[in-house]
mmCIF file of C-alpha atoms in Angstrom:
data_model
loop_
_atom_site.group_PDB
_atom_site.id
_atom_site.type_symbol
_atom_site.label_atom_id
_atom_site.label_comp_id
_atom_site.label_asym_id
_atom_site.label_seq_id
_atom_site.Cartn_x
_atom_site.Cartn_y
_atom_site.Cartn_z
ATOM 1 C CA MET A 42 109.898 126.207 79.690
ATOM 2 C CA GLN A 43 111.485 122.802 80.171
ATOM 3 C CA THR A 44 111.532 123.358 83.931
ATOM 4 C CA GLU A 45 107.835 124.276 83.919
ATOM 5 C CA ARG A 46 106.963 121.103 82.025
ATOM 6 C CA VAL A 47 108.964 119.039 84.506
ATOM 7 C CA ASP A 48 107.219 120.748 87.435
ATOM 8 C CA ARG A 49 103.780 120.126 85.919
ATOM 9 C CA ALA A 50 104.636 116.492 85.273
ATOM 10 C CA LYS A 51 105.858 116.112 88.843
ATOM 11 C CA LYS A 52 102.651 117.624 90.231
ATOM 12 C CA ARG A 53 100.525 115.342 88.055
ATOM 13 C CA GLN A 54 102.490 112.354 89.300
ATOM 14 C CA ILE A 55 101.984 113.397 92.924
ATOM 15 C CA VAL A 56 98.220 113.692 92.354
ATOM 16 C CA LYS A 57 98.180 110.325 90.607
ATOM 17 C CA ASN A 58 100.127 108.702 93.426
ATOM 18 C CA THR A 59 97.784 110.239 95.985
ATOM 19 C CA LEU A 60 94.765 108.774 94.195
ATOM 20 C CA TYR A 61 96.409 105.353 94.053
ATOM 21 C CA THR A 62 97.205 105.366 97.769
ATOM 22 C CA ILE A 63 93.766 106.611 98.786
ATOM 23 C CA GLY A 64 92.234 104.056 96.431
ATOM 24 C CA GLY A 65 94.160 101.269 98.116
ATOM 25 C CA ALA A 66 92.971 102.406 101.546
ATOM 26 C CA LEU A 67 89.409 102.685 100.222
ATOM 27 C CA VAL A 68 89.368 99.113 98.906
ATOM 28 C CA LEU A 69 90.984 97.623 101.999
ATOM 29 C CA ASN A 70 88.920 99.470 104.579
ATOM 30 C CA GLY A 71 85.731 99.375 102.545
ATOM 31 C CA ILE A 72 85.811 95.577 102.652
ATOM 32 C CA LEU A 73 86.696 95.576 106.345
ATOM 33 C CA GLN A 74 84.215 98.180 107.535
ATOM 34 C CA LEU A 75 81.289 97.524 105.197
ATOM 35 C CA LEU A 76 81.492 93.733 105.032
ATOM 36 C CA ILE A 77 83.671 92.038 107.620
ATOM 37 C CA TYR A 78 83.018 93.864 110.898
ATOM 38 C CA PRO A 79 79.261 94.487 110.388
ATOM 39 C CA ARG A 80 78.771 90.785 109.606
ATOM 40 C CA LEU A 81 80.786 89.747 112.652
ATOM 41 C CA ASN A 82 78.712 92.080 114.843
ATOM 42 C CA ALA A 83 75.454 90.720 113.414
ATOM 43 C CA GLU A 84 76.535 87.106 113.857
ATOM 44 C CA LEU A 85 78.347 87.343 117.196
ATOM 45 C CA GLY A 86 76.496 90.181 118.964
ATOM 46 C CA ALA A 87 77.862 93.403 120.462
ATOM 47 C CA GLU A 88 79.463 91.790 123.518
ATOM 48 C CA GLN A 89 81.314 89.032 121.657
ATOM 49 C CA ASN A 90 82.216 91.395 118.822
ATOM 50 C CA GLY A 91 83.806 93.575 121.476
ATOM 51 C CA MET A 92 86.065 90.646 122.328
ATOM 52 C CA VAL A 93 87.030 90.331 118.651
ATOM 53 C CA LEU A 94 87.884 94.033 118.597
ATOM 54 C CA TYR A 95 89.877 93.604 121.807
ATOM 55 C CA ILE A 96 92.043 90.843 120.305
ATOM 56 C CA MET A 97 92.479 92.799 117.073
ATOM 57 C CA ALA A 98 93.637 95.778 119.131
ATOM 58 C CA PHE A 99 96.860 93.888 119.832
ATOM 59 C CA VAL A 100 97.252 93.199 116.102
ATOM 60 C CA ASN A 101 96.570 96.858 115.325
ATOM 61 C CA ILE A 102 99.159 97.917 117.879
ATOM 62 C CA LEU A 103 101.909 95.499 116.912
ATOM 63 C CA GLY A 104 101.507 95.586 113.107
ATOM 64 C CA PRO A 105 102.208 99.271 112.467
ATOM 65 C CA SER A 106 104.440 99.664 115.533
ATOM 66 C CA VAL A 107 106.992 97.277 114.056
ATOM 67 C CA GLY A 108 106.138 97.085 110.354
ATOM 68 C CA GLN A 109 105.346 100.727 109.624
ATOM 69 C CA ALA A 110 108.111 101.978 111.897
ATOM 70 C CA MET A 111 110.750 99.933 110.079
ATOM 71 C CA ASN A 112 109.163 100.929 106.769
ATOM 72 C CA ASN A 113 109.598 104.635 107.527
ATOM 73 C CA SER A 114 113.014 104.023 109.062
ATOM 74 C CA ARG A 115 114.243 102.476 105.818
ATOM 75 C CA LEU A 116 113.024 105.477 103.828
ATOM 76 C CA VAL A 117 115.014 107.827 106.045
ATOM 77 C CA VAL A 118 118.139 105.689 106.549
ATOM 78 C CA ARG A 119 118.527 104.978 102.814
ATOM 79 C CA ARG A 120 119.803 108.544 102.386
ATOM 80 C CA GLU A 121 122.661 107.894 104.765
ATOM 81 C CA LEU A 122 123.679 104.213 104.668
ATOM 82 C CA PRO A 123 123.822 101.391 102.058
ATOM 83 C CA VAL A 124 121.535 99.072 104.049
ATOM 84 C CA THR A 125 120.345 95.673 102.798
ATOM 85 C CA ASN A 126 117.048 93.790 102.817
ATOM 86 C CA GLY A 127 118.303 91.474 105.521
ATOM 87 C CA ASP A 128 119.126 94.353 107.845
ATOM 88 C CA TYR A 129 115.419 95.129 107.993
ATOM 89 C CA ASN A 130 113.896 91.663 107.584
ATOM 90 C CA LEU A 131 115.946 90.279 110.476
ATOM 91 C CA SER A 132 115.369 93.353 112.644
ATOM 92 C CA ILE A 133 111.641 92.987 112.113
ATOM 93 C CA GLY A 134 111.871 89.307 113.019
ATOM 94 C CA ILE A 135 113.571 90.130 116.319
ATOM 95 C CA PHE A 136 111.099 92.864 117.249
ATOM 96 C CA SER A 137 108.166 90.675 116.159
ATOM 97 C CA ALA A 138 109.168 87.717 118.318
ATOM 98 C CA VAL A 139 109.246 89.854 121.446
ATOM 99 C CA GLY A 140 106.083 91.769 120.568
ATOM 100 C CA ILE A 141 104.023 88.703 119.698
ATOM 101 C CA LEU A 142 105.007 86.906 122.905
ATOM 102 C CA VAL A 143 104.031 89.887 125.066
ATOM 103 C CA SER A 144 100.789 90.429 123.126
ATOM 104 C CA LEU A 145 99.711 86.802 123.482
ATOM 105 C CA LEU A 146 100.368 86.926 127.210
ATOM 106 C CA LEU A 147 98.292 90.094 127.591
ATOM 107 C CA ALA A 148 95.440 88.885 125.373
ATOM 108 C CA GLY A 149 95.484 85.347 126.745
ATOM 109 C CA GLU A 150 92.183 85.611 128.623
ATOM 110 C CA ALA A 151 90.371 86.297 125.332
ATOM 111 C CA LEU A 152 91.978 83.364 123.492
ATOM 112 C CA ASN A 153 90.728 79.809 123.829
ATOM 113 C CA GLY A 154 93.033 76.884 123.126
ATOM 114 C CA VAL A 155 96.210 76.253 121.205
ATOM 115 C CA LEU A 156 94.590 76.898 117.813
ATOM 116 C CA SER A 157 93.453 80.390 118.843
ATOM 117 C CA PHE A 158 96.920 81.252 120.134
ATOM 118 C CA GLY A 159 98.511 79.947 116.931
ATOM 119 C CA LEU A 160 96.134 81.861 114.668
ATOM 120 C CA ALA A 161 96.585 85.051 116.699
ATOM 121 C CA ALA A 162 100.371 84.751 116.414
ATOM 122 C CA ALA A 163 100.064 84.180 112.657
ATOM 123 C CA VAL A 164 97.833 87.237 112.209
ATOM 124 C CA MET A 165 100.274 89.395 114.153
ATOM 125 C CA LEU A 166 103.362 88.227 112.256
ATOM 126 C CA LEU A 167 101.758 88.504 108.819
ATOM 127 C CA THR A 168 100.331 91.937 109.638
ATOM 128 C CA ILE A 169 103.739 93.215 110.744
ATOM 129 C CA TYR A 170 105.385 92.165 107.491
ATOM 130 C CA ARG A 171 102.442 93.473 105.456
ATOM 131 C CA PHE A 172 102.858 96.919 107.013
ATOM 132 C CA TYR A 173 106.541 96.776 106.162
ATOM 133 C CA GLY A 174 105.993 95.281 102.708
ATOM 134 C CA ASP A 175 104.626 98.402 101.034
ATOM 135 C CA VAL A 176 108.067 100.003 101.392
ATOM 136 C CA GLU A 177 108.846 98.118 98.172
ATOM 137 C CA TYR A 178 106.632 100.554 96.282
ATOM 138 C CA ARG A 179 107.426 103.609 98.403
ATOM 139 C CA LEU A 180 111.134 103.236 97.673
ATOM 140 C CA SER A 181 110.466 103.187 93.934
ATOM 141 C CA LEU A 182 107.471 105.580 94.105
ATOM 142 C CA ASP A 183 105.446 102.948 92.210
ATOM 143 C CA TYR A 184 102.050 103.689 93.714
ATOM 144 C CA ARG A 185 100.106 101.743 91.107
ATOM 145 C CA LYS A 186 101.551 98.558 92.569
ATOM 146 C CA TYR A 187 100.975 100.017 96.045
ATOM 147 C CA PHE A 188 97.273 100.170 95.150
ATOM 148 C CA ILE A 189 97.282 96.597 93.858
ATOM 149 C CA TYR A 190 99.092 95.452 97.010
ATOM 150 C CA TYR A 191 96.305 96.716 99.252
ATOM 151 C CA THR A 192 93.641 95.485 96.867
ATOM 152 C CA PHE A 193 95.086 91.984 97.244
ATOM 153 C CA CYS A 194 94.868 92.398 101.012
ATOM 154 C CA GLY A 195 91.233 93.538 100.904
ATOM 155 C CA VAL A 196 90.134 90.804 98.512
ATOM 156 C CA GLY A 197 92.007 88.344 100.723
ATOM 157 C CA TYR A 198 89.884 89.466 103.683
ATOM 158 C CA ALA A 199 86.733 88.759 101.677
ATOM 159 C CA LEU A 200 88.032 85.294 100.777
ATOM 160 C CA GLY A 201 88.991 84.743 104.402
ATOM 161 C CA TYR A 202 85.408 85.492 105.425
ATOM 162 C CA VAL A 203 84.362 82.445 103.395
ATOM 163 C CA PHE A 204 86.911 80.356 105.305
ATOM 164 C CA TYR A 205 85.513 81.742 108.570
ATOM 165 C CA ARG A 206 81.984 80.675 107.645
ATOM 166 C CA LEU A 207 83.261 77.198 106.832
ATOM 167 C CA THR A 208 85.380 76.742 109.962
ATOM 168 C CA GLY A 209 84.033 79.155 112.588
ATOM 169 C CA GLN A 210 87.528 80.617 113.055
ATOM 170 C CA TRP A 211 87.190 84.372 112.507
ATOM 171 C CA MET A 212 90.965 84.948 112.579
ATOM 172 C CA LEU A 213 91.248 83.135 109.239
ATOM 173 C CA ILE A 214 89.762 86.290 107.701
ATOM 174 C CA PHE A 215 92.890 88.235 108.590
ATOM 175 C CA VAL A 216 95.397 85.435 108.011
ATOM 176 C CA THR A 217 94.129 85.112 104.438
ATOM 177 C CA GLY A 218 94.145 88.849 103.708
ATOM 178 C CA GLU A 219 97.618 89.543 105.052
ATOM 179 C CA ALA A 220 99.059 86.477 103.310
ATOM 180 C CA ALA A 221 97.540 87.546 99.977
ATOM 181 C CA ALA A 222 99.264 90.944 100.130
ATOM 182 C CA LEU A 223 102.611 89.400 101.040
ATOM 183 C CA LEU A 224 102.372 86.927 98.171
ATOM 184 C CA TYR A 225 101.883 89.858 95.803
ATOM 185 C CA VAL A 226 104.974 91.716 97.021
ATOM 186 C CA ARG A 227 106.942 88.470 97.025
ATOM 187 C CA PHE A 228 106.354 88.010 93.293
ATOM 188 C CA THR A 229 106.507 91.663 92.184
ATOM 189 C CA GLY A 230 109.225 93.059 94.446
ATOM 190 C CA SER A 231 112.627 92.341 95.895
ATOM 191 C CA ILE A 232 112.611 93.493 99.537
ATOM 192 C CA PHE A 233 112.299 89.920 100.785
ATOM 193 C CA ARG A 234 114.958 88.561 98.392
ATOM 194 C CA PRO A 235 117.490 87.757 99.692
ATOM 195 C CA PHE A 236 115.770 87.654 103.046
ATOM 196 C CA ALA A 237 118.668 87.490 105.510
ATOM 197 C CA ASP A 238 121.640 89.270 103.891
ATOM 198 C CA ARG A 239 123.041 91.443 106.669
ATOM 199 C CA SER A 240 125.416 94.339 106.152
ATOM 200 C CA GLU A 241 127.849 95.960 108.553
ATOM 201 C CA TYR A 242 125.109 98.481 109.330
ATOM 202 C CA PHE A 243 122.740 95.900 110.850
ATOM 203 C CA PRO A 244 123.409 97.105 114.437
ATOM 204 C CA VAL A 245 122.678 100.674 113.323
ATOM 205 C CA VAL A 246 119.395 99.582 111.744
ATOM 206 C CA VAL A 247 118.394 97.743 114.926
ATOM 207 C CA ARG A 248 119.318 100.679 117.157
ATOM 208 C CA ARG A 249 117.603 103.351 115.078
ATOM 209 C CA GLY A 250 114.665 101.105 114.340
ATOM 210 C CA LEU A 251 114.147 100.287 118.002
ATOM 211 C CA LEU A 252 113.735 103.949 118.915
ATOM 212 C CA LEU A 253 111.137 104.390 116.195
ATOM 213 C CA VAL A 254 109.371 101.124 117.104
ATOM 214 C CA ILE A 255 109.021 102.257 120.711
ATOM 215 C CA SER A 256 107.660 105.599 119.533
ATOM 216 C CA TYR A 257 105.142 103.926 117.211
ATOM 217 C CA LEU A 258 104.240 101.481 119.973
ATOM 218 C CA VAL A 259 103.289 104.338 122.257
ATOM 219 C CA THR A 260 101.302 105.921 119.410
ATOM 220 C CA ASN A 261 99.381 102.768 118.585
ATOM 221 C CA VAL A 262 98.662 101.879 122.198
ATOM 222 C CA THR A 263 97.157 105.354 122.399
ATOM 223 C CA LEU A 264 95.100 104.818 119.230
ATOM 224 C CA ASN A 265 93.726 101.534 120.566
ATOM 225 C CA ILE A 266 93.322 102.578 124.178
ATOM 226 C CA ASP A 267 89.545 102.576 123.735
ATOM 227 C CA ARG A 268 89.466 98.825 123.088
ATOM 228 C CA LEU A 269 92.011 98.000 125.788
ATOM 229 C CA TYR A 270 90.606 100.192 128.562
ATOM 230 C CA LEU A 271 86.881 99.983 127.839
ATOM 231 C CA LYS A 272 86.926 96.187 127.703
ATOM 232 C CA SER A 273 88.317 96.114 131.250
ATOM 233 C CA ALA A 274 86.347 99.060 132.644
ATOM 234 C CA LEU A 275 82.932 98.822 130.973
ATOM 235 C CA GLY A 276 82.834 95.513 129.051
ATOM 236 C CA GLY A 277 82.703 94.306 125.458
ATOM 237 C CA THR A 278 79.511 96.170 124.536
ATOM 238 C CA ALA A 279 81.134 99.523 125.386
ATOM 239 C CA VAL A 280 84.069 98.566 123.152
ATOM 240 C CA THR A 281 81.685 97.953 120.251
ATOM 241 C CA GLN A 282 79.733 101.176 120.898
ATOM 242 C CA TYR A 283 82.797 103.418 120.896
ATOM 243 C CA TYR A 284 84.251 101.591 117.916
ATOM 244 C CA VAL A 285 81.096 102.098 115.855
ATOM 245 C CA VAL A 286 80.840 105.814 116.641
ATOM 246 C CA SER A 287 84.528 106.408 115.903
ATOM 247 C CA LEU A 288 84.582 104.280 112.755
ATOM 248 C CA ILE A 289 83.932 106.960 110.129
ATOM 249 C CA GLY A 290 86.529 109.231 111.716
ATOM 250 C CA LYS A 291 89.074 106.416 111.956
ATOM 251 C CA THR A 292 88.408 105.481 108.346
ATOM 252 C CA LEU A 293 89.154 109.033 107.245
ATOM 253 C CA VAL A 294 92.317 108.879 109.345
ATOM 254 C CA LEU A 295 93.301 105.823 107.325
ATOM 255 C CA PHE A 296 92.734 107.797 104.123
ATOM 256 C CA ILE A 297 95.130 110.497 105.286
ATOM 257 C CA ALA A 298 97.755 107.864 106.175
ATOM 258 C CA PRO A 299 98.547 107.147 102.491
ATOM 259 C CA ILE A 300 99.020 110.870 101.941
ATOM 260 C CA ASN A 301 101.451 110.804 104.847
ATOM 261 C CA THR A 302 103.396 108.042 103.091
ATOM 262 C CA ILE A 303 103.720 110.202 99.976
ATOM 263 C CA ILE A 304 104.816 113.208 102.030
ATOM 264 C CA ILE A 305 107.626 111.361 103.778
ATOM 265 C CA SER A 306 108.611 109.577 100.550
ATOM 266 C CA TYR A 307 109.096 112.855 98.677
ATOM 267 C CA LEU A 308 110.517 114.848 101.583
ATOM 268 C CA THR A 309 113.162 112.166 102.180
ATOM 269 C CA LYS A 310 113.946 111.671 98.487
ATOM 270 C CA GLU A 311 116.219 114.715 98.513
ATOM 271 C CA ASN A 312 118.737 115.552 101.201
ATOM 272 C CA ARG A 313 117.135 118.775 102.394
ATOM 273 C CA ARG A 314 114.868 119.994 105.188
ATOM 274 C CA ILE A 315 111.747 122.112 104.993
ATOM 275 C CA SER A 316 111.692 125.722 106.184
ATOM 276 C CA ARG A 317 109.426 127.199 108.861
ATOM 277 C CA LYS A 318 107.261 128.796 106.176
ATOM 278 C CA GLN A 319 106.859 125.426 104.475
ATOM 279 C CA PHE A 320 105.966 123.830 107.803
ATOM 280 C CA PHE A 321 103.221 126.404 108.317
ATOM 281 C CA LEU A 322 101.946 125.739 104.792
ATOM 282 C CA PHE A 323 101.827 121.995 105.465
ATOM 283 C CA SER A 324 100.086 122.683 108.790
ATOM 284 C CA GLY A 325 97.521 125.015 107.245
ATOM 285 C CA ALA A 326 96.690 122.482 104.564
ATOM 286 C CA GLY A 327 96.251 119.811 107.234
ATOM 287 C CA ILE A 328 93.917 122.003 109.289
ATOM 288 C CA ALA A 329 91.792 122.848 106.240
ATOM 289 C CA VAL A 330 91.450 119.201 105.230
ATOM 290 C CA SER A 331 90.659 118.261 108.836
ATOM 291 C CA ALA A 332 87.793 120.772 108.960
ATOM 292 C CA VAL A 333 86.267 119.283 105.816
ATOM 293 C CA PHE A 334 86.681 115.756 107.170
ATOM 294 C CA PHE A 335 84.963 116.741 110.438
ATOM 295 C CA LEU A 336 81.888 117.916 108.534
ATOM 296 C CA LEU A 337 81.864 114.677 106.545
ATOM 297 C CA CYS A 338 82.054 112.689 109.776
ATOM 298 C CA GLN A 339 79.140 114.596 111.276
ATOM 299 C CA ILE A 340 77.011 113.722 108.264
ATOM 300 C CA GLY A 341 78.266 110.209 107.678
ATOM 301 C CA THR A 342 78.451 108.733 111.186
ATOM 302 C CA PRO A 343 74.708 108.732 112.047
ATOM 303 C CA LEU A 344 73.861 107.385 108.594
ATOM 304 C CA PHE A 345 76.495 104.660 108.846
ATOM 305 C CA ILE A 346 75.304 103.521 112.269
ATOM 306 C CA ARG A 347 71.658 103.345 111.168
ATOM 307 C CA LEU A 348 72.598 101.354 108.061
ATOM 308 C CA PHE A 349 75.093 98.870 109.493
ATOM 309 C CA TYR A 350 74.647 98.887 113.292
ATOM 310 C CA SER A 351 70.989 99.818 113.761
ATOM 311 C CA ASP A 352 70.850 98.040 117.131
ATOM 312 C CA LEU A 353 73.362 100.561 118.504
ATOM 313 C CA ALA A 354 71.932 103.772 116.990
ATOM 314 C CA GLU A 355 70.029 104.946 120.062
ATOM 315 C CA SER A 356 72.709 104.147 122.636
ATOM 316 C CA THR A 357 75.460 105.968 120.702
ATOM 317 C CA ALA A 358 73.595 109.094 119.508
ATOM 318 C CA GLY A 359 74.995 111.421 122.190
ATOM 319 C CA LEU A 360 78.618 110.536 121.475
ATOM 320 C CA VAL A 361 78.877 111.442 117.792
ATOM 321 C CA THR A 362 80.208 115.032 117.871
ATOM 322 C CA VAL A 363 82.785 114.554 120.628
ATOM 323 C CA VAL A 364 84.115 111.293 119.191
ATOM 324 C CA ASN A 365 84.302 112.660 115.636
ATOM 325 C CA LEU A 366 86.246 115.714 116.771
ATOM 326 C CA THR A 367 88.573 113.440 118.727
ATOM 327 C CA GLN A 368 89.301 111.329 115.649
ATOM 328 C CA ILE A 369 89.892 114.347 113.419
ATOM 329 C CA LEU A 370 92.370 115.812 115.893
ATOM 330 C CA ALA A 371 94.119 112.432 115.970
ATOM 331 C CA MET A 372 94.306 112.508 112.174
ATOM 332 C CA LEU A 373 95.758 116.020 112.163
ATOM 333 C CA SER A 374 98.375 115.235 114.791
ATOM 334 C CA ALA A 375 99.463 112.071 112.937
ATOM 335 C CA TYR A 376 99.885 114.111 109.755
ATOM 336 C CA LEU A 377 101.871 116.815 111.551
ATOM 337 C CA PHE A 378 104.052 114.202 113.230
ATOM 338 C CA ILE A 379 105.023 112.776 109.838
ATOM 339 C CA VAL A 380 106.046 116.226 108.599
ATOM 340 C CA VAL A 381 107.972 117.007 111.782
ATOM 341 C CA LEU A 382 109.708 113.607 111.658
ATOM 342 C CA THR A 383 111.496 114.637 108.455
ATOM 343 C CA PHE A 384 113.449 117.444 110.156
ATOM 344 C CA THR A 385 113.702 116.589 113.863
ATOM 345 C CA ASP A 386 115.459 113.928 115.873
ATOM 346 C CA GLU A 387 113.324 110.799 116.385
ATOM 347 C CA LYS A 388 113.641 111.202 120.168
ATOM 348 C CA TRP A 389 111.218 114.139 120.155
ATOM 349 C CA GLN A 390 108.461 112.056 118.676
ATOM 350 C CA LEU A 391 108.949 109.475 121.407
ATOM 351 C CA ILE A 392 109.044 112.091 124.154
ATOM 352 C CA LEU A 393 105.819 113.749 123.021
ATOM 353 C CA GLN A 394 104.057 110.430 122.514
ATOM 354 C CA VAL A 395 104.949 109.226 125.999
ATOM 355 C CA ILE A 396 103.745 112.486 127.536
ATOM 356 C CA HIS A 397 100.523 112.262 125.530
ATOM 357 C CA LEU A 398 99.876 108.682 126.663
ATOM 358 C CA ILE A 399 100.503 109.564 130.312
ATOM 359 C CA VAL A 400 98.143 112.551 130.113
ATOM 360 C CA LEU A 401 95.536 110.410 128.343
ATOM 361 C CA LEU A 402 95.691 107.652 130.958
ATOM 362 C CA ILE A 403 95.317 110.173 133.778
ATOM 363 C CA LEU A 404 92.286 111.718 132.076
ATOM 364 C CA ILE A 405 90.450 108.501 131.182
ATOM 365 C CA VAL A 406 91.060 106.891 134.569
ATOM 366 C CA GLY A 407 89.818 110.051 136.250
ATOM 367 C CA MET A 408 86.799 110.746 134.019
ATOM 368 C CA THR A 409 85.447 107.332 132.960
ATOM 369 C CA PRO A 410 84.336 105.813 136.303
ATOM 370 C CA GLY A 411 81.982 108.677 137.100
ATOM 371 C CA ALA A 412 80.643 109.454 133.612
ATOM 372 C CA GLY A 413 80.990 106.147 131.778
ATOM 373 C CA LEU A 414 81.450 106.165 128.026
ATOM 374 C CA ARG A 415 80.760 109.922 127.786
ATOM 375 C CA GLY A 416 83.514 110.654 130.283
ATOM 376 C CA PHE A 417 85.914 108.463 128.339
ATOM 377 C CA ALA A 418 85.068 110.302 125.106
ATOM 378 C CA ALA A 419 85.625 113.712 126.715
ATOM 379 C CA ALA A 420 88.991 112.599 128.109
ATOM 380 C CA MET A 421 90.114 111.460 124.651
ATOM 381 C CA LEU A 422 89.144 114.830 123.138
ATOM 382 C CA ILE A 423 91.053 116.876 125.712
ATOM 383 C CA ALA A 424 94.189 114.749 125.346
ATOM 384 C CA ASN A 425 94.215 115.020 121.544
ATOM 385 C CA ALA A 426 93.781 118.800 121.654
ATOM 386 C CA LEU A 427 96.807 119.087 123.944
ATOM 387 C CA ARG A 428 98.786 116.836 121.590
ATOM 388 C CA ILE A 429 98.124 119.115 118.596
ATOM 389 C CA GLY A 430 99.483 122.079 120.525
ATOM 390 C CA ALA A 431 102.650 120.230 121.498
ATOM 391 C CA VAL A 432 103.393 119.068 117.936
ATOM 392 C CA MET A 433 102.870 122.566 116.536
ATOM 393 C CA ILE A 434 105.287 124.029 119.071
ATOM 394 C CA LEU A 435 107.923 121.410 118.233
ATOM 395 C CA GLY A 436 107.540 121.935 114.492
ATOM 396 C CA THR A 437 107.666 125.715 114.798
ATOM 397 C CA VAL A 438 110.868 125.647 116.837
ATOM 398 C CA TYR A 439 112.813 123.067 114.826
ATOM 399 C CA SER A 440 111.780 124.093 111.320
ATOM 400 C CA GLY A 441 113.481 127.437 111.845
ATOM 401 C CA ILE A 442 116.884 126.099 112.941
ATOM 402 C CA LYS A 443 119.575 126.208 110.266
ATOM 403 C CA TYR A 444 122.999 124.791 109.598
ATOM 404 C CA ALA A 445 125.814 127.288 109.247
ATOM 405 C CA ASP A 446 125.602 126.912 105.455
ATOM 406 C CA GLY A 447 121.917 127.828 105.483
ATOM 407 C CA ARG A 448 120.401 124.361 105.183
ATOM 408 C CA ASN A 449 117.662 123.429 107.624
ATOM 409 C CA ARG A 450 119.075 121.326 110.423
ATOM 410 C CA ARG A 451 117.755 117.914 111.362
#
């Protein structure tokens, strides 16, 4: 009886934590997608807004590639080594310095003047530490504060929009939002205090973190390939068109990301691995949720475009189904990758991601010139379908391998 009560309480807590994490994503992305980006598109126009999206692609690549990677690395490594805050804060600083320099060099043509370069660097650095910062609440499983953390970020974006209207510097929107979230974790948590206390395991943290950062970098380049490639191949307007059509799907992907954080938090809390049967159960649940999300995207995308981007409704109508399916498959593969990461070596994630990116580049370079935006969309769909198959094969093989004592092997 006592065990049953404990199990029920644990399930209620998981549901509660899920609602908190989804709520945080809803607040943050609701402000971004319903206020910030539609207003920027209306005020700047589709072509110039495409340039904004192009610059933010580098932020969206670097932020989670370093911040989220080190966040997840700390959750896994904590089971094995007594690491310190400084091990991660300093590692992130090293990775950030290199990443920001490379990003600014690549995005330089879209930046005008010293102020733009400085603001872009600030957005990148703050975003990296914001992605890492929520590990404070994942370590303690305090998802109420996780929700507040992302609410601070979203409200900060809204305040930053006011600063943008006053100064004309749109990057102040993101500087303000990221800084607001970091101020919250600074005063409610301890992961940045002390900031630079290294342990003897610092080299291990750097080495293991680097592998994961590279893997996440490949993933996030892939996720933002539309902005990077379309800007060069078809121009800023094409970037805005694809972004608008994919927005509902990408937003739902962001909703599943918090669920992923809960999954890895709980699966790494105890020193055990999931079985093949459990992997299939996780996979089946992901497929079922993905099917529901696809239907929601099919209904929501045309309505969203007519409401917030009416000038693009006609030119994007033929892309909706293919792009939505592409985004849902991306969501499913990201979810499956998180599950597989808990019981396989990190190298497999990197290997599959590199193969996926290579296949994707071959497809989009081959299909876009002749068919334009429709060819690009079809290439993205094919690549994501192949990725799902590869992840399922990896998970099926490794979830069934055992230690000699019967425990699932990493």
